[in-house]
mmCIF file of C-alpha atoms and ligand atoms in Angstrom:
data_model
loop_
_atom_site.group_PDB
_atom_site.id
_atom_site.type_symbol
_atom_site.label_atom_id
_atom_site.label_comp_id
_atom_site.label_asym_id
_atom_site.label_seq_id
_atom_site.Cartn_x
_atom_site.Cartn_y
_atom_site.Cartn_z
ATOM 1 C CA UNK A 1 57.400 -136.286 -51.516
ATOM 2 C CA UNK A 2 57.042 -132.966 -50.489
ATOM 3 C CA UNK A 3 60.637 -131.365 -50.563
ATOM 4 C CA UNK A 4 60.424 -130.339 -46.784
ATOM 5 C CA UNK A 5 59.543 -133.791 -45.690
ATOM 6 C CA UNK A 6 62.134 -135.350 -47.851
ATOM 7 C CA UNK A 7 64.751 -133.220 -46.012
ATOM 8 C CA UNK A 8 63.067 -134.143 -42.833
ATOM 9 C CA UNK A 9 63.564 -137.910 -43.764
ATOM 10 C CA UNK A 10 67.127 -137.557 -45.275
ATOM 11 C CA UNK A 11 68.845 -135.331 -42.595
ATOM 12 C CA UNK A 12 66.667 -135.423 -39.304
ATOM 13 C CA UNK A 13 66.932 -131.468 -39.391
ATOM 14 C CA UNK A 14 64.484 -128.948 -40.056
ATOM 15 C CA UNK A 15 64.199 -125.209 -39.465
ATOM 16 C CA UNK A 16 61.349 -123.597 -37.324
ATOM 17 C CA UNK A 17 59.558 -122.692 -40.717
ATOM 18 C CA UNK A 18 59.828 -126.131 -41.982
ATOM 19 C CA UNK A 19 58.210 -127.477 -38.753
ATOM 20 C CA UNK A 20 55.459 -124.773 -38.932
ATOM 21 C CA UNK A 21 54.738 -126.037 -42.592
ATOM 22 C CA UNK A 22 54.282 -129.341 -41.692
ATOM 23 C CA UNK A 23 52.526 -128.911 -38.640
ATOM 24 C CA UNK A 24 50.060 -126.959 -40.264
ATOM 25 C CA UNK A 25 49.724 -129.335 -43.366
ATOM 26 C CA UNK A 26 46.347 -131.287 -42.861
ATOM 27 C CA UNK A 27 46.181 -132.364 -46.491
ATOM 28 C CA UNK A 28 49.416 -134.257 -46.733
ATOM 29 C CA UNK A 29 49.442 -135.341 -42.951
ATOM 30 C CA UNK A 30 49.238 -139.151 -44.402
ATOM 31 C CA UNK A 31 52.581 -138.752 -46.097
ATOM 32 C CA UNK A 32 54.142 -137.559 -42.662
ATOM 33 C CA UNK A 33 52.787 -140.376 -40.796
ATOM 34 C CA UNK A 34 54.185 -142.771 -43.553
ATOM 35 C CA UNK A 35 57.594 -141.149 -43.582
ATOM 36 C CA UNK A 36 57.573 -141.211 -39.603
ATOM 37 C CA UNK A 37 56.675 -144.885 -39.537
ATOM 38 C CA UNK A 38 59.388 -145.803 -42.092
ATOM 39 C CA UNK A 39 61.967 -143.853 -39.841
ATOM 40 C CA UNK A 40 60.796 -145.823 -36.830
ATOM 41 C CA UNK A 41 61.295 -149.164 -38.504
ATOM 42 C CA UNK A 42 64.503 -148.127 -39.989
ATOM 43 C CA UNK A 43 65.987 -146.647 -36.569
ATOM 44 C CA UNK A 44 64.348 -148.507 -33.567
ATOM 45 C CA UNK A 45 62.835 -151.641 -35.389
ATOM 46 C CA UNK A 46 59.425 -153.026 -35.128
ATOM 47 C CA UNK A 47 59.357 -154.094 -31.534
ATOM 48 C CA UNK A 48 56.644 -152.185 -29.439
ATOM 49 C CA UNK A 49 58.146 -152.019 -25.789
ATOM 50 C CA UNK A 50 55.371 -152.334 -23.024
ATOM 51 C CA UNK A 51 55.554 -150.430 -19.608
ATOM 52 C CA UNK A 52 53.683 -151.492 -16.686
ATOM 53 C CA UNK A 53 52.343 -148.253 -15.314
ATOM 54 C CA UNK A 54 51.341 -147.805 -11.820
ATOM 55 C CA UNK A 55 49.660 -144.364 -10.698
ATOM 56 C CA UNK A 56 50.336 -144.760 -7.046
ATOM 57 C CA UNK A 57 48.785 -141.569 -5.864
ATOM 58 C CA UNK A 58 46.327 -138.689 -7.259
ATOM 59 C CA UNK A 59 47.324 -136.417 -4.351
ATOM 60 C CA UNK A 60 49.164 -133.031 -5.868
ATOM 61 C CA UNK A 61 50.379 -130.203 -4.303
ATOM 62 C CA UNK A 62 50.451 -128.394 -7.692
ATOM 63 C CA UNK A 63 47.156 -126.550 -9.351
ATOM 64 C CA UNK A 64 48.070 -126.844 -13.086
ATOM 65 C CA UNK A 65 45.109 -125.414 -14.852
ATOM 66 C CA UNK A 66 44.658 -128.254 -17.323
ATOM 67 C CA UNK A 67 45.139 -131.161 -14.813
ATOM 68 C CA UNK A 68 42.266 -133.117 -13.511
ATOM 69 C CA UNK A 69 43.959 -133.934 -10.305
ATOM 70 C CA UNK A 70 45.307 -130.333 -9.494
ATOM 71 C CA UNK A 71 44.874 -129.569 -5.956
ATOM 72 C CA UNK A 72 41.994 -127.422 -6.033
ATOM 73 C CA UNK A 73 39.865 -129.843 -8.203
ATOM 74 C CA UNK A 74 37.070 -131.104 -5.615
ATOM 75 C CA UNK A 75 35.647 -133.937 -7.820
ATOM 76 C CA UNK A 76 38.234 -136.813 -7.717
ATOM 77 C CA UNK A 77 38.132 -138.704 -4.666
ATOM 78 C CA UNK A 78 41.960 -138.651 -3.525
ATOM 79 C CA UNK A 79 43.888 -141.732 -2.909
ATOM 80 C CA UNK A 80 47.529 -142.967 -2.345
ATOM 81 C CA UNK A 81 48.638 -146.470 -2.215
ATOM 82 C CA UNK A 82 50.903 -147.989 0.439
ATOM 83 C CA UNK A 83 54.311 -148.509 -0.457
ATOM 84 C CA UNK A 84 53.628 -152.431 0.108
ATOM 85 C CA UNK A 85 50.860 -152.110 -2.375
ATOM 86 C CA UNK A 86 53.125 -150.293 -4.825
ATOM 87 C CA UNK A 87 55.414 -152.964 -4.528
ATOM 88 C CA UNK A 88 52.913 -155.818 -4.767
ATOM 89 C CA UNK A 89 51.429 -154.398 -8.092
ATOM 90 C CA UNK A 90 55.001 -154.157 -9.387
ATOM 91 C CA UNK A 91 55.732 -157.991 -8.824
ATOM 92 C CA UNK A 92 52.431 -158.789 -10.364
ATOM 93 C CA UNK A 93 53.574 -156.994 -13.429
ATOM 94 C CA UNK A 94 56.854 -158.571 -13.419
ATOM 95 C CA UNK A 95 55.186 -161.824 -13.331
ATOM 96 C CA UNK A 96 53.017 -160.961 -16.288
ATOM 97 C CA UNK A 97 56.136 -160.305 -18.131
ATOM 98 C CA UNK A 98 56.710 -156.572 -17.878
ATOM 99 C CA UNK A 99 60.485 -155.499 -18.005
ATOM 100 C CA UNK A 100 59.769 -152.011 -17.171
ATOM 101 C CA UNK A 101 57.750 -150.340 -14.344
ATOM 102 C CA UNK A 102 56.631 -146.805 -14.396
ATOM 103 C CA UNK A 103 55.871 -145.005 -11.030
ATOM 104 C CA UNK A 104 53.734 -142.184 -11.746
ATOM 105 C CA UNK A 105 51.828 -139.703 -9.048
ATOM 106 C CA UNK A 106 50.757 -136.314 -8.339
ATOM 107 C CA UNK A 107 53.402 -134.257 -6.338
ATOM 108 C CA UNK A 108 52.357 -135.981 -3.185
ATOM 109 C CA UNK A 109 54.511 -134.930 -0.353
ATOM 110 C CA UNK A 110 53.698 -137.840 1.927
ATOM 111 C CA UNK A 111 56.288 -139.747 -0.555
ATOM 112 C CA UNK A 112 59.555 -138.556 0.951
ATOM 113 C CA UNK A 113 62.814 -139.147 -0.664
ATOM 114 C CA UNK A 114 63.193 -142.086 2.061
ATOM 115 C CA UNK A 115 60.123 -143.585 1.273
ATOM 116 C CA UNK A 116 60.664 -143.418 -2.650
ATOM 117 C CA UNK A 117 64.170 -144.919 -2.237
ATOM 118 C CA UNK A 118 62.949 -147.723 -0.233
ATOM 119 C CA UNK A 119 60.153 -148.712 -2.852
ATOM 120 C CA UNK A 120 62.631 -148.222 -5.656
ATOM 121 C CA UNK A 121 65.155 -150.678 -3.749
ATOM 122 C CA UNK A 122 62.460 -153.457 -3.553
ATOM 123 C CA UNK A 123 61.214 -153.108 -7.066
ATOM 124 C CA UNK A 124 64.927 -153.256 -8.398
ATOM 125 C CA UNK A 125 65.334 -156.483 -6.892
ATOM 126 C CA UNK A 126 62.913 -157.930 -9.407
ATOM 127 C CA UNK A 127 65.258 -157.355 -12.032
ATOM 128 C CA UNK A 128 63.122 -154.427 -14.140
ATOM 129 C CA UNK A 129 64.018 -150.892 -15.427
ATOM 130 C CA UNK A 130 62.204 -148.419 -13.476
ATOM 131 C CA UNK A 131 60.663 -145.029 -14.754
ATOM 132 C CA UNK A 132 59.536 -142.606 -12.286
ATOM 133 C CA UNK A 133 57.171 -139.712 -13.138
ATOM 134 C CA UNK A 134 56.489 -137.893 -9.919
ATOM 135 C CA UNK A 135 57.395 -134.263 -10.939
ATOM 136 C CA UNK A 136 59.848 -131.470 -9.793
ATOM 137 C CA UNK A 137 62.507 -132.466 -6.960
ATOM 138 C CA UNK A 138 65.767 -131.416 -6.217
ATOM 139 C CA UNK A 139 69.123 -132.475 -7.926
ATOM 140 C CA UNK A 140 69.962 -134.381 -4.802
ATOM 141 C CA UNK A 141 66.657 -136.172 -4.565
ATOM 142 C CA UNK A 142 67.238 -137.192 -8.277
ATOM 143 C CA UNK A 143 70.547 -138.488 -7.464
ATOM 144 C CA UNK A 144 69.312 -140.251 -4.669
ATOM 145 C CA UNK A 145 66.559 -142.055 -6.737
ATOM 146 C CA UNK A 146 68.932 -143.070 -9.250
ATOM 147 C CA UNK A 147 71.125 -144.675 -6.679
ATOM 148 C CA UNK A 148 68.310 -146.735 -5.237
ATOM 149 C CA UNK A 149 67.558 -148.014 -8.572
ATOM 150 C CA UNK A 150 65.586 -145.606 -10.941
ATOM 151 C CA UNK A 151 66.666 -145.785 -14.479
ATOM 152 C CA UNK A 152 64.410 -143.229 -16.283
ATOM 153 C CA UNK A 153 62.411 -140.265 -15.505
ATOM 154 C CA UNK A 154 59.550 -138.622 -17.161
ATOM 155 C CA UNK A 155 58.923 -134.781 -16.755
ATOM 156 C CA UNK A 156 57.353 -133.100 -19.352
ATOM 157 C CA UNK A 157 58.038 -129.492 -20.127
ATOM 158 C CA UNK A 158 54.484 -129.102 -21.269
ATOM 159 C CA UNK A 159 55.228 -126.089 -23.241
ATOM 160 C CA UNK A 160 58.385 -123.609 -24.092
ATOM 161 C CA UNK A 161 55.937 -120.785 -24.421
ATOM 162 C CA UNK A 162 56.965 -119.394 -21.042
ATOM 163 C CA UNK A 163 53.915 -116.841 -20.704
ATOM 164 C CA UNK A 164 51.429 -119.960 -21.460
ATOM 165 C CA UNK A 165 53.349 -122.074 -18.882
ATOM 166 C CA UNK A 166 53.496 -119.681 -16.150
ATOM 167 C CA UNK A 167 49.511 -119.021 -16.914
ATOM 168 C CA UNK A 168 48.778 -122.833 -16.865
ATOM 169 C CA UNK A 169 51.194 -123.940 -13.982
ATOM 170 C CA UNK A 170 50.299 -121.172 -11.395
ATOM 171 C CA UNK A 171 53.009 -120.759 -8.765
ATOM 172 C CA UNK A 172 55.502 -122.787 -10.904
ATOM 173 C CA UNK A 173 58.580 -121.504 -12.917
ATOM 174 C CA UNK A 174 59.298 -122.745 -16.535
ATOM 175 C CA UNK A 175 62.976 -121.924 -15.723
ATOM 176 C CA UNK A 176 62.733 -124.375 -12.733
ATOM 177 C CA UNK A 177 61.571 -127.182 -14.666
ATOM 178 C CA UNK A 178 64.045 -126.921 -17.348
ATOM 179 C CA UNK A 179 66.550 -127.049 -14.558
ATOM 180 C CA UNK A 180 64.871 -130.229 -13.421
ATOM 181 C CA UNK A 181 65.686 -131.732 -16.982
ATOM 182 C CA UNK A 182 69.448 -130.604 -16.845
ATOM 183 C CA UNK A 183 69.519 -132.152 -13.078
ATOM 184 C CA UNK A 184 67.960 -135.564 -14.431
ATOM 185 C CA UNK A 185 70.464 -135.640 -17.049
ATOM 186 C CA UNK A 186 73.286 -134.901 -15.013
ATOM 187 C CA UNK A 187 72.408 -137.646 -12.771
ATOM 188 C CA UNK A 188 72.607 -139.811 -15.618
ATOM 189 C CA UNK A 189 68.949 -140.766 -16.119
ATOM 190 C CA UNK A 190 67.329 -141.968 -19.400
ATOM 191 C CA UNK A 191 65.716 -138.935 -19.857
ATOM 192 C CA UNK A 192 61.806 -138.398 -21.124
ATOM 193 C CA UNK A 193 60.120 -135.101 -21.659
ATOM 194 C CA UNK A 194 57.184 -133.881 -23.766
ATOM 195 C CA UNK A 195 54.542 -131.522 -24.321
ATOM 196 C CA UNK A 196 50.771 -131.138 -24.395
ATOM 197 C CA UNK A 197 49.437 -130.151 -27.967
ATOM 198 C CA UNK A 198 46.380 -127.976 -28.324
ATOM 199 C CA UNK A 199 46.455 -126.028 -25.258
ATOM 200 C CA UNK A 200 44.369 -123.052 -25.206
ATOM 201 C CA UNK A 201 46.562 -120.023 -26.693
ATOM 202 C CA UNK A 202 49.102 -122.300 -27.933
ATOM 203 C CA UNK A 203 50.429 -121.554 -31.228
ATOM 204 C CA UNK A 204 51.717 -123.808 -33.959
ATOM 205 C CA UNK A 205 54.769 -121.341 -33.819
ATOM 206 C CA UNK A 206 55.273 -122.695 -30.351
ATOM 207 C CA UNK A 207 54.853 -126.131 -31.040
ATOM 208 C CA UNK A 208 57.673 -125.946 -33.473
ATOM 209 C CA UNK A 209 59.808 -124.489 -30.782
ATOM 210 C CA UNK A 210 58.836 -127.316 -28.346
ATOM 211 C CA UNK A 211 59.981 -129.812 -30.853
ATOM 212 C CA UNK A 212 63.471 -127.847 -31.548
ATOM 213 C CA UNK A 213 63.806 -127.473 -27.522
ATOM 214 C CA UNK A 214 63.318 -131.067 -27.198
ATOM 215 C CA UNK A 215 66.071 -131.862 -29.755
ATOM 216 C CA UNK A 216 68.303 -129.670 -28.384
ATOM 217 C CA UNK A 217 68.015 -130.654 -24.666
ATOM 218 C CA UNK A 218 68.985 -134.259 -25.924
ATOM 219 C CA UNK A 219 65.921 -136.278 -24.695
ATOM 220 C CA UNK A 220 65.832 -140.047 -24.972
ATOM 221 C CA UNK A 221 61.964 -140.402 -24.864
ATOM 222 C CA UNK A 222 59.314 -138.069 -26.063
ATOM 223 C CA UNK A 223 55.737 -138.217 -24.624
ATOM 224 C CA UNK A 224 53.349 -135.962 -26.781
ATOM 225 C CA UNK A 225 49.698 -136.074 -26.094
ATOM 226 C CA UNK A 226 46.797 -133.878 -26.943
ATOM 227 C CA UNK A 227 45.377 -131.871 -24.417
ATOM 228 C CA UNK A 228 41.924 -132.996 -23.352
ATOM 229 C CA UNK A 229 39.506 -130.725 -20.928
ATOM 230 C CA UNK A 230 39.208 -132.020 -17.769
ATOM 231 C CA UNK A 231 35.877 -131.641 -15.692
ATOM 232 C CA UNK A 232 36.361 -129.409 -12.489
ATOM 233 C CA UNK A 233 39.276 -127.534 -13.611
ATOM 234 C CA UNK A 234 39.488 -124.231 -14.904
ATOM 235 C CA UNK A 235 39.748 -125.135 -18.464
ATOM 236 C CA UNK A 236 37.017 -127.721 -18.443
ATOM 237 C CA UNK A 237 35.277 -125.688 -21.242
ATOM 238 C CA UNK A 238 38.035 -125.056 -23.577
ATOM 239 C CA UNK A 239 38.312 -126.960 -26.824
ATOM 240 C CA UNK A 240 41.339 -129.012 -27.033
ATOM 241 C CA UNK A 241 41.266 -132.805 -28.236
ATOM 242 C CA UNK A 242 43.256 -132.116 -31.366
ATOM 243 C CA UNK A 243 44.428 -135.503 -31.910
ATOM 244 C CA UNK A 244 45.612 -135.319 -35.703
ATOM 245 C CA UNK A 245 47.730 -132.233 -34.481
ATOM 246 C CA UNK A 246 49.278 -134.212 -31.537
ATOM 247 C CA UNK A 247 49.780 -137.011 -34.225
ATOM 248 C CA UNK A 248 51.789 -134.625 -36.564
ATOM 249 C CA UNK A 249 53.708 -133.297 -33.673
ATOM 250 C CA UNK A 250 54.629 -136.714 -32.670
ATOM 251 C CA UNK A 251 55.639 -137.879 -36.202
ATOM 252 C CA UNK A 252 57.618 -134.776 -36.730
ATOM 253 C CA UNK A 253 59.594 -135.702 -33.475
ATOM 254 C CA UNK A 254 60.260 -139.103 -34.544
ATOM 255 C CA UNK A 255 61.873 -137.404 -37.880
ATOM 256 C CA UNK A 256 63.804 -135.098 -35.830
ATOM 257 C CA UNK A 257 64.920 -137.597 -33.364
ATOM 258 C CA UNK A 258 64.937 -141.295 -35.025
ATOM 259 C CA UNK A 259 66.463 -143.197 -32.108
ATOM 260 C CA UNK A 260 64.184 -142.087 -29.373
ATOM 261 C CA UNK A 261 61.458 -143.867 -27.532
ATOM 262 C CA UNK A 262 58.255 -142.595 -28.299
ATOM 263 C CA UNK A 263 55.006 -143.741 -26.339
ATOM 264 C CA UNK A 264 51.693 -143.802 -28.054
ATOM 265 C CA UNK A 265 50.029 -141.672 -25.317
ATOM 266 C CA UNK A 266 46.917 -142.522 -23.286
ATOM 267 C CA UNK A 267 45.255 -139.419 -24.310
ATOM 268 C CA UNK A 268 45.562 -140.425 -28.008
ATOM 269 C CA UNK A 269 43.353 -143.514 -26.972
ATOM 270 C CA UNK A 270 41.009 -141.435 -25.004
ATOM 271 C CA UNK A 271 40.129 -139.448 -28.201
ATOM 272 C CA UNK A 272 39.612 -142.368 -30.542
ATOM 273 C CA UNK A 273 39.314 -146.273 -29.938
ATOM 274 C CA UNK A 274 42.368 -146.883 -32.405
ATOM 275 C CA UNK A 275 44.357 -143.723 -30.910
ATOM 276 C CA UNK A 276 47.297 -146.086 -29.854
ATOM 277 C CA UNK A 277 47.382 -147.830 -32.930
ATOM 278 C CA UNK A 278 47.337 -144.578 -35.267
ATOM 279 C CA UNK A 279 50.026 -143.294 -32.999
ATOM 280 C CA UNK A 280 52.090 -146.679 -33.346
ATOM 281 C CA UNK A 281 51.777 -146.286 -37.229
ATOM 282 C CA UNK A 282 52.924 -142.581 -37.173
ATOM 283 C CA UNK A 283 56.153 -142.940 -35.410
ATOM 284 C CA UNK A 284 55.431 -144.492 -31.945
ATOM 285 C CA UNK A 285 57.313 -147.607 -30.538
ATOM 286 C CA UNK A 286 56.212 -147.813 -26.818
ATOM 287 C CA UNK A 287 52.668 -148.546 -25.111
ATOM 288 C CA UNK A 288 52.413 -148.015 -21.227
ATOM 289 C CA UNK A 289 49.458 -149.990 -20.179
ATOM 290 C CA UNK A 290 47.962 -149.130 -16.906
ATOM 291 C CA UNK A 291 48.428 -151.971 -14.246
ATOM 292 C CA UNK A 292 47.127 -150.094 -11.311
ATOM 293 C CA UNK A 293 44.015 -151.790 -9.901
ATOM 294 C CA UNK A 294 40.791 -150.669 -11.527
ATOM 295 C CA UNK A 295 39.460 -148.965 -8.395
ATOM 296 C CA UNK A 296 42.375 -146.780 -8.086
ATOM 297 C CA UNK A 297 42.833 -146.224 -12.067
ATOM 298 C CA UNK A 298 39.315 -144.956 -12.224
ATOM 299 C CA UNK A 299 40.443 -142.221 -9.739
ATOM 300 C CA UNK A 300 43.546 -140.935 -11.557
ATOM 301 C CA UNK A 301 41.372 -138.928 -14.138
ATOM 302 C CA UNK A 302 43.651 -136.426 -15.592
ATOM 303 C CA UNK A 303 41.106 -136.026 -18.310
ATOM 304 C CA UNK A 304 37.900 -137.703 -19.281
ATOM 305 C CA UNK A 305 38.190 -141.044 -21.298
ATOM 306 C CA UNK A 306 41.108 -141.937 -20.009
ATOM 307 C CA UNK A 307 40.737 -145.655 -19.719
ATOM 308 C CA UNK A 308 40.810 -147.518 -16.366
ATOM 309 C CA UNK A 309 42.863 -150.812 -16.473
ATOM 310 C CA UNK A 310 43.770 -151.927 -20.008
ATOM 311 C CA UNK A 311 45.944 -154.917 -20.452
ATOM 312 C CA UNK A 312 43.851 -157.206 -22.108
ATOM 313 C CA UNK A 313 43.810 -156.520 -25.974
ATOM 314 C CA UNK A 314 46.936 -154.586 -26.377
ATOM 315 C CA UNK A 315 49.393 -157.147 -27.065
ATOM 316 C CA UNK A 316 46.818 -158.521 -29.698
ATOM 317 C CA UNK A 317 46.370 -155.016 -31.363
ATOM 318 C CA UNK A 318 50.086 -154.548 -31.578
ATOM 319 C CA UNK A 319 50.565 -158.132 -33.180
ATOM 320 C CA UNK A 320 47.571 -157.082 -35.906
ATOM 321 C CA UNK A 321 49.477 -154.524 -37.438
ATOM 322 C CA UNK A 322 52.425 -156.423 -38.000
ATOM 323 C CA UNK A 323 54.557 -155.401 -34.838
ATOM 324 C CA UNK A 324 56.200 -157.568 -32.243
ATOM 325 C CA UNK A 325 56.220 -157.195 -28.378
ATOM 326 C CA UNK A 326 59.510 -156.092 -27.070
ATOM 327 C CA UNK A 327 61.291 -158.818 -24.927
ATOM 328 C CA UNK A 328 64.159 -156.968 -23.509
ATOM 329 C CA UNK A 329 64.153 -153.446 -21.210
ATOM 330 C CA UNK A 330 63.556 -151.408 -24.322
ATOM 331 C CA UNK A 331 66.340 -148.816 -23.285
ATOM 332 C CA UNK A 332 66.448 -146.009 -25.669
ATOM 333 C CA UNK A 333 68.772 -146.417 -28.547
ATOM 334 C CA UNK A 334 69.573 -142.481 -28.372
ATOM 335 C CA UNK A 335 70.587 -143.128 -24.404
ATOM 336 C CA UNK A 336 74.313 -142.703 -23.518
ATOM 337 C CA UNK A 337 75.464 -143.754 -20.133
ATOM 338 C CA UNK A 338 77.738 -141.078 -18.259
HETATM 339 N N1 SAM B 401 53.301 -135.097 -11.415
HETATM 340 C C1 SAM B 401 53.941 -135.440 -12.208
HETATM 341 C C2 SAM B 401 54.519 -134.300 -13.508
HETATM 342 O O1 SAM B 401 54.155 -133.319 -13.257
HETATM 343 O O2 SAM B 401 55.302 -134.657 -14.326
HETATM 344 C C3 SAM B 401 53.607 -136.649 -13.251
HETATM 345 C C4 SAM B 401 52.033 -136.661 -13.330
HETATM 346 S S1 SAM B 401 51.196 -135.753 -14.613
HETATM 347 C C5 SAM B 401 49.707 -135.538 -14.106
HETATM 348 C C6 SAM B 401 51.516 -136.440 -16.046
HETATM 349 C C7 SAM B 401 51.102 -135.561 -17.322
HETATM 350 O O3 SAM B 401 49.740 -135.633 -17.346
HETATM 351 C C8 SAM B 401 51.354 -134.098 -17.276
HETATM 352 O O4 SAM B 401 52.958 -133.940 -17.668
HETATM 353 C C9 SAM B 401 50.426 -133.525 -18.279
HETATM 354 O O5 SAM B 401 51.264 -133.403 -19.652
HETATM 355 C C10 SAM B 401 49.582 -134.535 -18.705
HETATM 356 N N2 SAM B 401 47.932 -134.090 -18.388
HETATM 357 C C11 SAM B 401 47.871 -133.571 -17.170
HETATM 358 N N3 SAM B 401 46.239 -133.057 -17.631
HETATM 359 C C12 SAM B 401 46.167 -133.014 -18.771
HETATM 360 C C13 SAM B 401 45.053 -133.121 -19.632
HETATM 361 N N4 SAM B 401 43.940 -132.635 -19.296
HETATM 362 N N5 SAM B 401 44.961 -133.466 -20.979
HETATM 363 C C14 SAM B 401 46.281 -134.036 -21.468
HETATM 364 N N6 SAM B 401 47.327 -134.565 -20.842
HETATM 365 C C15 SAM B 401 47.320 -133.874 -19.492
#
């Protein structure tokens, strides 16, 4: 085995130069994927945790250059589910056996803290873990959601290259995003963050920084996906779609943080029919099937190729690679309650 890879497997520490080397090495990526798969097996086991994803609004006040549901994109028809529709979707998911519900949306101002909290309280009665992914809020709002029943929160840092972030996310501030992550941690959430890989002007050097940042901040889950140019956005003609670079980044995340939860991201499946399975064999241990009804899932087009509703064959696919379906809440083994 390559000595740098061997060091990663043994120590779970890599320098920035080591990371750059392994991120750039296409020739030996199969060894990297195998090493990440072995570490995943040793530290978090063979169970794949399923999360029922509800995309409840594609209305967003932000204008991120990469995002298909950015404010100024005229292409997607906008929708928002009524609170009672969200609760009833969660109910169905629980009946199907999901032990975690993920509520994701654009930053839609209709959903006040009061509204989100009442939705959370209703879903919490169903004895499930709840993950929120609704963007940047104040520390008090994060606390209120936590008290109302949210357990986990996903907020990607997207990139640690501040110049790139400020170019991609006009009107937003990288420091604020980082502060949100710290506020979420202080509020006692199981914290998820992550990045997009293959963004225009993103360097391997900065992806190495991203990995070190995620380790330093002490995340419990990491969502790492390839950037896919979306129609109607200023980046629609960019290249992106680097599935293998995204897989190498994800595999290195597993080596650096062996106990965290890592989803096989939807963006990987959008680029390759076996994308999720490839991710599960390269360090991932979570899958988030979309349980939003097809009519709305179609409109939550962050990027092309994002599947609409996908619940049918996922369990079978997981079993076909010798893995099992997680039966519990699938709390991150990295997570320490405060
Ligand atoms: N509004 C919330 C937030 O900002 O965290 C959650 C929704 S946001 C659309 C979810 C994630 O989708 C983003 O964090 C981003 O990484 C990813 N995403 C958006 N556009 C994408 C694209 N074109 N390709 C790949 N991933 C994309």
